[in-house]
């Protein structure tokens, strides 16, 4: 990280989201390469699922078709109905807050009925035949009906018969579509017309910011939001401002003064380093831990913000962590360093813990991080002593945490100029903010891979017992690489699902395999997982997906594990496309293992959790 550079928040928010046909997505949206502070609430997060930009509102996924920043209109369509009019789970298009419908986004309801009685048994057959459609779900053909006419369009007798008929149907679903699409369906009710109407989508408008963003952009800044308060902020080259960047000359003067001052400090520090071997390079410490441009504090300031180191919140890698508070009221976590090892690399990602400041005075060295009010993930795992007040997490939050950690790892493995291997992914090093957004922390064991090497040379073993990949213990299992982090990630997700660490050092070899084999057996078709907290089909699907992905991640042979990018694709994709992985073995493989010849050859047949053949990973 260079001090003589733009604010990373400004640089991050200057980037735009590219996904499929949608290019240049910016404020108020965030996600992928744009950090959380570059957009508004969670409903404005964009994910990219197989080149399809997607947002989630009230637990429903919508495919983003078009964004009009001038009119603030977002055109979307229900993802579940994009390919099939009979999805596995049927839900109405619910409220879309914080978005709203306006005169510019004319929509109407399209009602689909499923599981209706035979129309031959009633006297509305001729009227209903034109509203009939067929579709397939779970390999079964389903007959459905669509109602687009209003009650006033029918005679009294017909209206009573139709109401009675639809009242006998098992399920009905309301889908919002464009009004013009409704008119097309009324003219000709066909399966293609229905699909076209849904894929045409509907418009909704996000709130007006009274021109704040335009004012910020015109001043040369980038729009964003203060996460703690939710207030608008304008990220400028040197720092953030409440509404707009200062005038050019004033900004240039401040910038040049800051550059000269910081460069002078750097030269002074380099001079001091030559005189004392015990002094650590400030840049090295900051690059090791930095994600935002930090502020330098005196040791006396650090003592004040931590109330004389009165609240100890934990023992992190290479130091003790204390809770503190900045002058503006923001809570922080202050880590006092024991030592600094190796070289570093700057990081800036929504799923990487952010550095706010530092202290460097001779042998007194501290890092000041954003404080995570929900603590670390281990507090929510029964195997780690979670209390009834904290855990376990709901399944949707567990999935959110698993996906967030994977995205953070993907950034470390692919998003930086130099690949970073963490080597200590475990619940204690996953911090949770107020919205349970996970942040990877504690890079004390991390290693840089120059030139994106596929295999890393290492001496000794790094990591925490229970999460260490086999190749870190014995090179007979393969070379150390980014797949070692994938293994640790798989163990983390498996523990989130199962509530226990099946590789705990205190367990016998038989016990180590017991939990994994037990869960594995329940992945067979027509068997429930029988895990606590599963109350809906969606939660069952989420748990199955997390288990399958985690078992793929902990395959003993590193070459059989997916990359972390593939892990994200698996988590965001369909459960039906995920093959069931083989059970990992716990012994060192022979030189030419027949096991992998039978499980990874092109002639192998992979089965998903429903007993269907699927492609291998």
XYZ file of C-alpha atoms in Angstrom:
617
model
C 0.000 0.000 0.000
C 1.372 3.412 -0.924
C 0.525 6.517 1.117
C 1.030 8.684 -1.970
C -2.168 7.359 -3.560
C -5.920 7.906 -3.781
C -8.275 6.799 -1.022
C -9.022 3.095 -1.735
C -12.712 3.726 -1.001
C -12.736 6.284 -3.816
C -10.976 3.814 -6.120
C -13.283 0.947 -5.165
C -16.450 2.977 -5.698
C -15.065 4.240 -9.030
C -15.296 0.683 -10.340
C -18.537 -0.604 -11.845
C -20.244 -3.983 -11.853
C -20.073 -5.978 -15.078
C -22.408 -8.975 -15.382
C -23.790 -10.461 -18.580
C -25.500 -7.871 -20.760
C -25.542 -5.275 -17.977
C -22.382 -3.189 -17.877
C -21.302 -0.181 -15.838
C -23.592 -0.720 -12.815
C -22.797 1.861 -10.129
C -24.429 3.687 -7.187
C -26.818 2.950 -5.497
C -25.909 -0.660 -6.296
C -23.014 -2.626 -4.827
C -21.657 -6.172 -4.818
C -18.989 -8.259 -6.579
C -16.047 -5.852 -7.012
C -17.919 -2.917 -5.411
C -17.748 -2.821 -1.600
C -20.772 -2.485 0.694
C -20.025 1.183 1.375
C -20.414 1.990 -2.361
C -24.195 1.427 -2.312
C -27.349 1.490 -0.245
C -29.174 -1.213 1.744
C -28.781 -5.014 1.244
C -31.608 -4.970 -1.329
C -29.260 -3.063 -3.663
C -26.629 -5.814 -3.693
C -25.981 -7.254 -7.160
C -24.814 -10.836 -7.553
C -23.863 -12.465 -10.835
C -25.313 -15.951 -11.286
C -24.139 -17.499 -14.555
C -23.930 -14.077 -16.251
C -27.357 -13.119 -14.887
C -27.320 -10.049 -12.584
C -29.547 -10.763 -9.596
C -30.901 -8.887 -6.572
C -32.691 -10.321 -3.534
C -35.745 -8.627 -2.010
C -37.613 -10.187 0.929
C -35.852 -13.511 0.320
C -36.919 -13.650 -3.357
C -34.438 -13.493 -6.221
C -35.063 -11.171 -9.159
C -33.131 -11.122 -12.422
C -32.084 -7.565 -13.294
C -32.997 -6.765 -16.905
C -32.341 -3.031 -17.126
C -31.273 -0.091 -14.945
C -32.269 3.479 -15.813
C -30.365 5.829 -13.518
C -32.028 8.933 -14.959
C -35.537 7.807 -13.944
C -34.272 5.588 -11.075
C -36.210 2.628 -12.522
C -35.049 -0.958 -12.162
C -36.611 -3.558 -14.477
C -36.625 -7.064 -12.999
C -38.211 -10.492 -13.439
C -38.745 -13.346 -10.988
C -35.725 -15.669 -11.254
C -37.696 -18.737 -10.154
C -40.044 -18.402 -13.159
C -37.414 -17.553 -15.761
C -37.049 -21.100 -17.098
C -40.113 -22.895 -15.734
C -43.668 -21.838 -14.917
C -43.750 -24.583 -12.295
C -40.778 -23.968 -9.990
C -40.116 -26.247 -7.049
C -41.325 -23.689 -4.518
C -44.286 -21.397 -5.197
C -44.269 -17.894 -3.715
C -46.159 -14.698 -4.499
C -44.267 -11.635 -5.627
C -44.342 -9.893 -2.257
C -43.613 -6.309 -1.280
C -40.550 -4.848 -2.965
C -39.505 -2.212 -0.417
C -37.397 -0.061 -0.517
C -38.475 0.054 -4.173
C -41.915 1.317 -5.180
C -44.320 1.237 -8.126
C -44.981 4.531 -9.913
C -46.874 5.811 -12.924
C -43.693 5.221 -14.911
C -43.679 1.538 -13.945
C -47.188 0.348 -14.889
C -47.648 -3.198 -13.580
C -50.479 -5.656 -13.116
C -51.034 -8.996 -11.432
C -50.763 -12.270 -13.302
C -52.364 -15.072 -11.252
C -51.312 -18.678 -11.856
C -53.366 -21.566 -10.424
C -51.997 -25.054 -9.809
C -53.571 -28.373 -8.812
C -57.075 -27.517 -10.033
C -59.924 -30.076 -10.407
C -60.872 -31.520 -13.771
C -62.636 -28.872 -15.811
C -65.032 -31.485 -17.213
C -66.742 -31.643 -13.820
C -67.844 -27.996 -13.942
C -69.683 -25.725 -16.333
C -66.785 -23.362 -17.102
C -64.858 -25.678 -19.378
C -65.202 -23.605 -22.532
C -64.155 -20.414 -20.724
C -61.183 -22.008 -18.960
C -59.772 -24.031 -21.833
C -58.166 -20.906 -23.330
C -56.433 -20.149 -20.012
C -54.804 -23.546 -19.646
C -51.042 -24.187 -19.750
C -48.776 -27.143 -18.934
C -45.325 -27.246 -17.399
C -42.958 -29.702 -15.740
C -41.670 -29.873 -12.170
C -39.749 -32.704 -10.524
C -40.105 -34.661 -13.796
C -43.913 -34.511 -13.531
C -46.279 -32.754 -15.924
C -48.476 -30.148 -14.238
C -51.643 -28.511 -15.591
C -52.148 -24.891 -14.617
C -54.395 -21.981 -15.456
C -53.726 -18.284 -15.783
C -56.300 -15.621 -14.920
C -55.839 -12.190 -16.462
C -59.442 -10.963 -16.762
C -61.079 -8.758 -14.140
C -64.241 -9.734 -12.304
C -66.233 -7.199 -14.328
C -65.368 -9.010 -17.545
C -67.592 -11.992 -16.611
C -71.332 -12.392 -16.223
C -72.623 -12.967 -12.688
C -73.259 -16.663 -13.283
C -69.883 -17.238 -14.887
C -68.102 -15.254 -12.169
C -69.613 -17.445 -9.450
C -68.595 -20.626 -11.277
C -65.063 -19.370 -11.890
C -64.640 -18.310 -8.267
C -65.827 -21.730 -7.104
C -63.488 -23.439 -9.549
C -60.357 -21.505 -8.607
C -61.251 -21.836 -4.942
C -60.869 -25.605 -5.328
C -57.320 -25.321 -6.714
C -54.465 -26.324 -4.429
C -52.225 -23.292 -4.955
C -52.272 -19.870 -6.552
C -49.360 -17.523 -7.167
C -49.437 -13.817 -8.027
C -46.652 -12.575 -10.297
C -46.123 -8.942 -11.227
C -45.671 -8.257 -14.939
C -45.826 -5.280 -17.274
C -49.344 -4.149 -18.158
C -48.652 -4.431 -21.892
C -47.704 -8.090 -21.374
C -51.092 -8.729 -19.722
C -52.821 -7.389 -22.817
C -50.784 -9.721 -25.051
C -51.785 -12.744 -22.949
C -55.475 -11.783 -23.037
C -55.281 -11.882 -26.818
C -53.581 -15.299 -26.923
C -52.963 -17.481 -23.848
C -50.094 -19.813 -24.744
C -47.121 -21.170 -22.848
C -44.785 -19.035 -24.955
C -46.876 -15.921 -24.299
C -46.761 -16.548 -20.551
C -43.003 -17.042 -20.572
C -42.518 -13.928 -22.692
C -44.654 -11.875 -20.300
C -42.656 -12.968 -17.277
C -39.313 -12.438 -19.031
C -40.434 -8.944 -20.020
C -40.328 -8.178 -16.305
C -41.746 -5.181 -14.488
C -40.368 -1.849 -13.351
C -39.871 -0.469 -9.864
C -38.310 2.767 -8.707
C -35.778 3.409 -5.963
C -36.054 6.482 -3.668
C -34.851 9.912 -4.756
C -31.742 11.244 -2.977
C -32.584 14.887 -3.738
C -29.664 15.208 -6.130
C -26.962 14.325 -3.586
C -25.237 11.774 -5.819
C -25.266 14.052 -8.871
C -23.709 16.827 -6.792
C -21.002 14.440 -5.594
C -20.264 13.143 -9.100
C -20.030 16.658 -10.551
C -17.443 17.554 -7.902
C -15.288 14.597 -8.985
C -16.300 12.230 -6.189
C -17.946 8.819 -5.931
C -21.264 8.242 -4.158
C -21.490 5.952 -1.140
C -23.000 5.394 2.276
C -21.662 5.484 5.842
C -22.407 1.949 7.018
C -22.905 2.701 10.708
C -25.306 5.623 10.239
C -26.725 4.951 6.771
C -26.016 8.558 5.768
C -24.926 9.573 2.282
C -21.218 10.268 1.812
C -19.072 11.450 -1.079
C -15.759 9.618 -1.477
C -13.123 11.974 -2.838
C -9.535 11.321 -3.832
C -8.071 12.353 -0.491
C -10.925 11.345 1.885
C -14.719 11.316 2.222
C -16.993 14.373 2.547
C -20.638 14.724 3.534
C -21.973 15.893 0.156
C -19.296 16.874 -2.393
C -15.554 17.186 -2.903
C -13.809 20.516 -2.236
C -12.948 22.893 -5.058
C -10.079 21.722 -7.281
C -7.407 24.138 -6.077
C -8.174 23.595 -2.404
C -8.238 19.859 -2.888
C -4.982 19.981 -4.840
C -3.288 22.047 -2.101
C -4.434 19.695 0.632
C -3.481 16.672 -1.439
C 0.012 17.944 -2.236
C 0.625 18.983 1.380
C -0.496 15.562 2.571
C 1.673 13.802 -0.003
C 4.761 15.799 0.964
C 4.153 15.281 4.671
C 3.583 11.552 4.337
C 6.559 11.056 2.052
C 8.704 12.997 4.556
C 7.496 10.686 7.330
C 8.338 7.664 5.207
C 11.859 8.960 4.553
C 12.327 9.648 8.259
C 11.179 6.128 9.119
C 13.536 4.612 6.565
C 16.406 6.602 8.078
C 15.490 5.389 11.569
C 15.333 1.816 10.322
C 18.968 1.985 9.220
C 19.944 3.044 12.762
C 17.910 0.407 14.617
C 17.362 -3.205 13.567
C 14.546 -3.536 16.088
C 12.330 -1.027 14.288
C 9.702 -2.473 11.977
C 8.973 -0.852 8.625
C 5.660 1.008 9.004
C 4.749 0.297 5.394
C 5.330 -3.402 5.974
C 2.972 -3.499 8.957
C 0.328 -1.533 7.146
C 0.552 -3.618 3.985
C 0.279 -6.735 6.105
C -2.986 -5.606 7.620
C -4.363 -2.684 5.649
C -7.522 -2.386 3.609
C -8.307 1.323 3.897
C -6.027 4.366 4.093
C -5.286 4.413 7.850
C -4.719 7.240 10.272
C -1.681 7.329 12.523
C -2.343 7.602 16.283
C -0.058 8.295 19.224
C 0.220 5.671 21.919
C -1.468 8.077 24.360
C -4.410 8.349 21.941
C -4.656 4.569 21.752
C -4.727 4.315 25.557
C -7.527 6.883 25.694
C -9.638 5.175 23.027
C -9.289 1.812 24.839
C -9.810 3.331 28.314
C -6.268 2.282 29.299
C -6.645 -1.181 27.719
C -9.523 -2.034 30.064
C -11.658 -4.279 27.819
C -9.825 -7.348 26.495
C -11.924 -8.941 23.750
C -9.583 -11.734 22.705
C -6.178 -13.067 21.790
C -5.579 -12.792 18.055
C -2.678 -14.006 15.981
C 0.480 -12.083 16.986
C -1.244 -9.889 19.565
C -3.904 -9.082 22.165
C -7.131 -7.342 21.068
C -8.894 -4.611 23.077
C -12.209 -2.865 22.487
C -12.129 0.914 22.056
C -14.017 3.910 20.718
C -12.942 6.692 18.346
C -13.749 10.343 19.024
C -16.657 10.178 16.570
C -18.178 7.347 18.590
C -17.330 4.481 16.252
C -16.394 1.281 18.111
C -13.028 -0.228 17.157
C -10.887 -3.269 17.932
C -7.246 -2.475 18.759
C -4.618 -5.192 18.308
C -1.198 -4.711 19.926
C 1.355 -6.493 17.769
C 4.064 -8.763 19.069
C 5.919 -8.902 15.764
C 5.579 -8.521 12.021
C 6.643 -11.211 9.603
C 7.166 -11.267 5.864
C 5.913 -8.875 3.250
C 2.366 -7.752 2.685
C -0.253 -6.843 0.120
C -3.045 -4.305 0.321
C -6.585 -5.637 0.601
C -9.933 -3.856 0.250
C -13.055 -6.013 0.099
C -16.420 -6.102 1.840
C -15.573 -9.539 3.290
C -12.102 -8.555 4.551
C -11.861 -6.751 7.902
C -11.000 -3.058 7.383
C -8.079 -1.187 8.973
C -8.910 2.317 10.282
C -5.609 3.354 11.855
C -2.324 2.348 13.448
C 0.184 3.260 16.146
C 3.942 2.994 15.636
C 6.199 4.284 18.392
C 9.444 2.339 18.812
C 8.423 -0.999 20.365
C 4.753 0.008 20.671
C 2.849 -1.143 17.611
C -0.911 -1.428 17.277
C -3.528 -1.787 14.547
C -7.004 -0.255 14.838
C -9.744 -2.199 13.059
C -13.460 -1.650 12.595
C -15.248 -3.294 15.523
C -17.510 -6.243 14.773
C -20.496 -6.083 17.183
C -21.537 -9.689 16.575
C -18.086 -11.046 17.393
C -16.562 -14.080 15.742
C -18.345 -17.020 14.121
C -17.263 -19.530 16.780
C -19.680 -17.911 19.261
C -22.566 -19.187 17.141
C -21.403 -22.795 16.776
C -22.577 -25.380 19.343
C -19.243 -27.197 19.080
C -17.453 -23.996 20.131
C -19.660 -23.380 23.170
C -22.393 -21.204 21.646
C -24.890 -20.004 24.247
C -28.657 -20.025 23.816
C -28.476 -16.243 23.405
C -26.168 -16.351 20.376
C -26.540 -19.524 18.389
C -26.935 -21.455 16.290
C -27.494 -19.144 13.319
C -30.580 -19.358 11.124
C -29.994 -21.297 7.918
C -30.335 -18.238 5.674
C -27.706 -16.426 7.772
C -25.430 -19.479 7.758
C -25.664 -19.557 3.963
C -24.976 -15.808 3.822
C -21.889 -16.255 6.012
C -20.609 -19.224 3.972
C -21.041 -17.322 0.695
C -19.424 -14.174 2.105
C -16.356 -16.040 3.372
C -16.010 -17.693 -0.043
C -16.130 -14.299 -1.758
C -13.514 -12.939 0.622
C -11.237 -15.878 -0.139
C -11.821 -15.441 -3.863
C -10.630 -11.851 -3.534
C -7.483 -12.971 -1.695
C -6.821 -15.706 -4.268
C -7.678 -13.729 -7.400
C -8.565 -10.089 -6.675
C -5.169 -8.813 -5.489
C -2.143 -8.144 -7.662
C -0.418 -10.972 -5.780
C -2.268 -14.099 -4.670
C -2.660 -14.267 -0.874
C -3.047 -17.595 0.926
C -4.565 -17.193 4.396
C -3.667 -20.598 5.917
C -5.798 -20.042 9.046
C -9.456 -20.030 8.008
C -11.429 -21.023 11.115
C -14.504 -19.725 13.010
C -12.396 -17.579 15.362
C -11.009 -15.655 12.372
C -14.395 -14.936 10.779
C -15.854 -11.750 12.267
C -19.511 -10.724 11.881
C -20.724 -7.137 11.574
C -24.113 -5.814 12.679
C -25.774 -7.352 9.600
C -23.898 -10.671 9.982
C -21.757 -9.868 6.951
C -18.621 -12.015 7.465
C -15.142 -10.475 7.482
C -11.976 -12.567 7.170
C -9.411 -11.435 9.748
C -6.038 -12.324 11.294
C -3.477 -12.645 8.501
C -0.652 -13.659 10.849
C -0.034 -16.934 8.979
C -0.767 -15.628 5.473
C 1.693 -16.094 2.623
C 2.075 -14.288 -0.692
C 2.425 -16.206 -3.951
C 4.430 -14.223 -6.476
C 3.372 -14.641 -10.080
C 0.298 -16.637 -9.003
C 2.211 -19.875 -8.526
C -0.006 -22.943 -8.432
C 2.138 -24.644 -5.771
C 3.878 -22.922 -2.847
C 7.122 -24.010 -1.207
C 6.878 -23.970 2.589
C 8.802 -25.089 5.624
C 6.795 -26.327 8.594
C 3.036 -26.479 9.144
C 0.698 -23.480 9.257
C -2.845 -23.378 10.553
C -5.075 -24.615 13.353
C -5.594 -28.289 14.104
C -8.925 -29.420 12.721
C -8.772 -27.046 9.753
C -5.308 -27.814 8.321
C -5.298 -29.379 4.867
C -3.577 -32.807 4.716
C -0.865 -31.558 2.320
C 0.272 -29.037 4.961
C 1.045 -31.932 7.291
C 2.473 -34.360 4.740
C 3.562 -33.547 1.185
C 2.564 -37.114 0.222
C -0.964 -35.755 -0.204
C 0.133 -33.162 -2.777
C 1.564 -29.671 -3.042
C 0.501 -26.722 -0.891
C -1.613 -24.245 -2.889
C -4.759 -22.122 -2.762
C -6.623 -25.435 -2.485
C -5.294 -25.606 1.112
C -7.497 -22.616 1.985
C -10.393 -24.356 0.227
C -9.958 -27.345 2.556
C -10.061 -25.116 5.662
C -13.131 -23.388 4.245
C -14.847 -26.752 3.736
C -14.177 -27.740 7.349
C -15.571 -24.402 8.493
C -18.803 -24.817 6.499
C -19.165 -28.442 7.591
C -18.911 -27.335 11.210
C -21.514 -24.627 10.605
C -23.887 -27.270 9.260
C -23.172 -30.077 11.692
C -22.460 -28.133 14.839
C -19.269 -30.053 15.568
C -15.732 -30.377 14.240
C -15.315 -33.958 13.036
C -11.515 -33.588 12.883
C -11.076 -32.492 16.504
C -7.744 -33.751 17.865
C -9.468 -35.266 20.899
C -11.561 -37.648 18.784
C -10.476 -41.091 17.727
C -10.087 -41.967 14.070
C -13.401 -43.825 14.124
C -15.163 -40.843 15.667
C -13.595 -38.503 13.131
C -15.351 -40.267 10.301
C -18.601 -40.956 12.146
C -20.227 -37.553 11.692
C -19.134 -37.233 8.053
C -20.406 -40.712 7.193
C -23.660 -40.030 9.047
C -24.328 -36.828 7.108
C -23.173 -38.468 3.879
C -25.751 -41.262 4.243
C -28.522 -38.699 4.634
C -27.581 -37.117 1.300
C -28.986 -40.172 -0.442
C -32.224 -39.609 -2.404
C -35.467 -39.550 -0.373
C -33.639 -39.189 2.961
C -34.036 -36.154 5.188
C -30.944 -34.561 6.699
C -32.438 -34.658 10.219
C -30.502 -31.560 11.266
C -31.743 -29.115 13.851
C -33.488 -25.956 12.736
C -34.668 -27.171 9.307
C -38.322 -26.143 9.047
C -38.901 -25.423 5.354
C -37.972 -26.979 1.991
C -35.778 -23.939 1.312
C -33.778 -24.582 4.485
C -33.453 -28.265 3.572
C -32.091 -27.300 0.142
C -29.690 -24.766 1.677
C -28.345 -27.332 4.156
C -27.891 -29.975 1.434
C -26.073 -27.512 -0.797
C -23.729 -26.450 2.037
C -22.969 -30.084 2.954
C -22.260 -31.144 -0.641
C -20.018 -28.135 -1.247
C -18.137 -28.604 2.036
C -17.445 -32.300 1.339
C -16.101 -31.410 -2.109
C -13.837 -28.853 -0.423
C -12.332 -31.373 2.023
C -11.370 -33.982 -0.546
C -7.998 -35.391 0.521
C -6.363 -34.939 -2.872
C -6.038 -31.177 -3.533
C -6.648 -31.671 -7.260
C -10.123 -33.041 -6.497
C -11.153 -29.901 -4.610
C -12.864 -27.070 -6.490
C -11.319 -23.619 -6.675
C -12.947 -21.031 -4.429
C -14.494 -19.417 -7.538
C -16.113 -22.757 -8.372
C -17.312 -22.984 -4.755
C -19.164 -19.669 -5.171
C -20.700 -20.904 -8.420
C -21.850 -24.095 -6.675
C -23.367 -22.203 -3.734
C -25.237 -19.798 -6.004
C -26.307 -22.447 -8.510
C -28.984 -25.109 -8.500
C -28.840 -28.008 -6.062
C -29.896 -30.343 -8.879
C -26.614 -29.671 -10.719
C -24.371 -30.601 -7.777
C -22.905 -34.117 -7.916
C -22.534 -36.019 -4.641
C -18.800 -36.105 -3.785
C -16.938 -39.222 -2.627
C -16.188 -39.539 1.098
C -12.657 -38.234 1.781
C -10.168 -40.793 3.065
C -7.831 -40.017 5.968
C -4.730 -41.967 4.996
C -1.817 -40.960 2.799
C -2.542 -42.037 -0.798
C -0.227 -44.380 -2.719
C 1.822 -43.046 -5.620
C -0.824 -44.048 -8.183
C -4.090 -44.040 -6.243
C -6.767 -46.175 -7.861
C -9.337 -44.295 -5.784
C -8.989 -41.203 -7.939
C -8.934 -43.246 -11.122
C -12.418 -44.486 -10.292
C -13.880 -41.257 -8.952
C -12.540 -38.684 -11.365
C -12.242 -40.485 -14.689
C -14.372 -39.417 -17.609
C -16.315 -42.681 -17.439
C -17.464 -42.045 -13.862
C -21.151 -41.464 -13.207
C -21.943 -38.685 -10.711
C -25.293 -38.628 -8.937
C -26.974 -35.615 -7.321
C -28.986 -35.627 -4.079
C -32.115 -36.648 -6.017
C -30.474 -39.709 -7.560
C -30.125 -38.103 -10.998
C -27.004 -38.269 -13.186
C -25.138 -34.960 -13.438
C -21.843 -33.748 -14.843
C -18.783 -33.968 -12.629
C -17.237 -30.765 -11.284
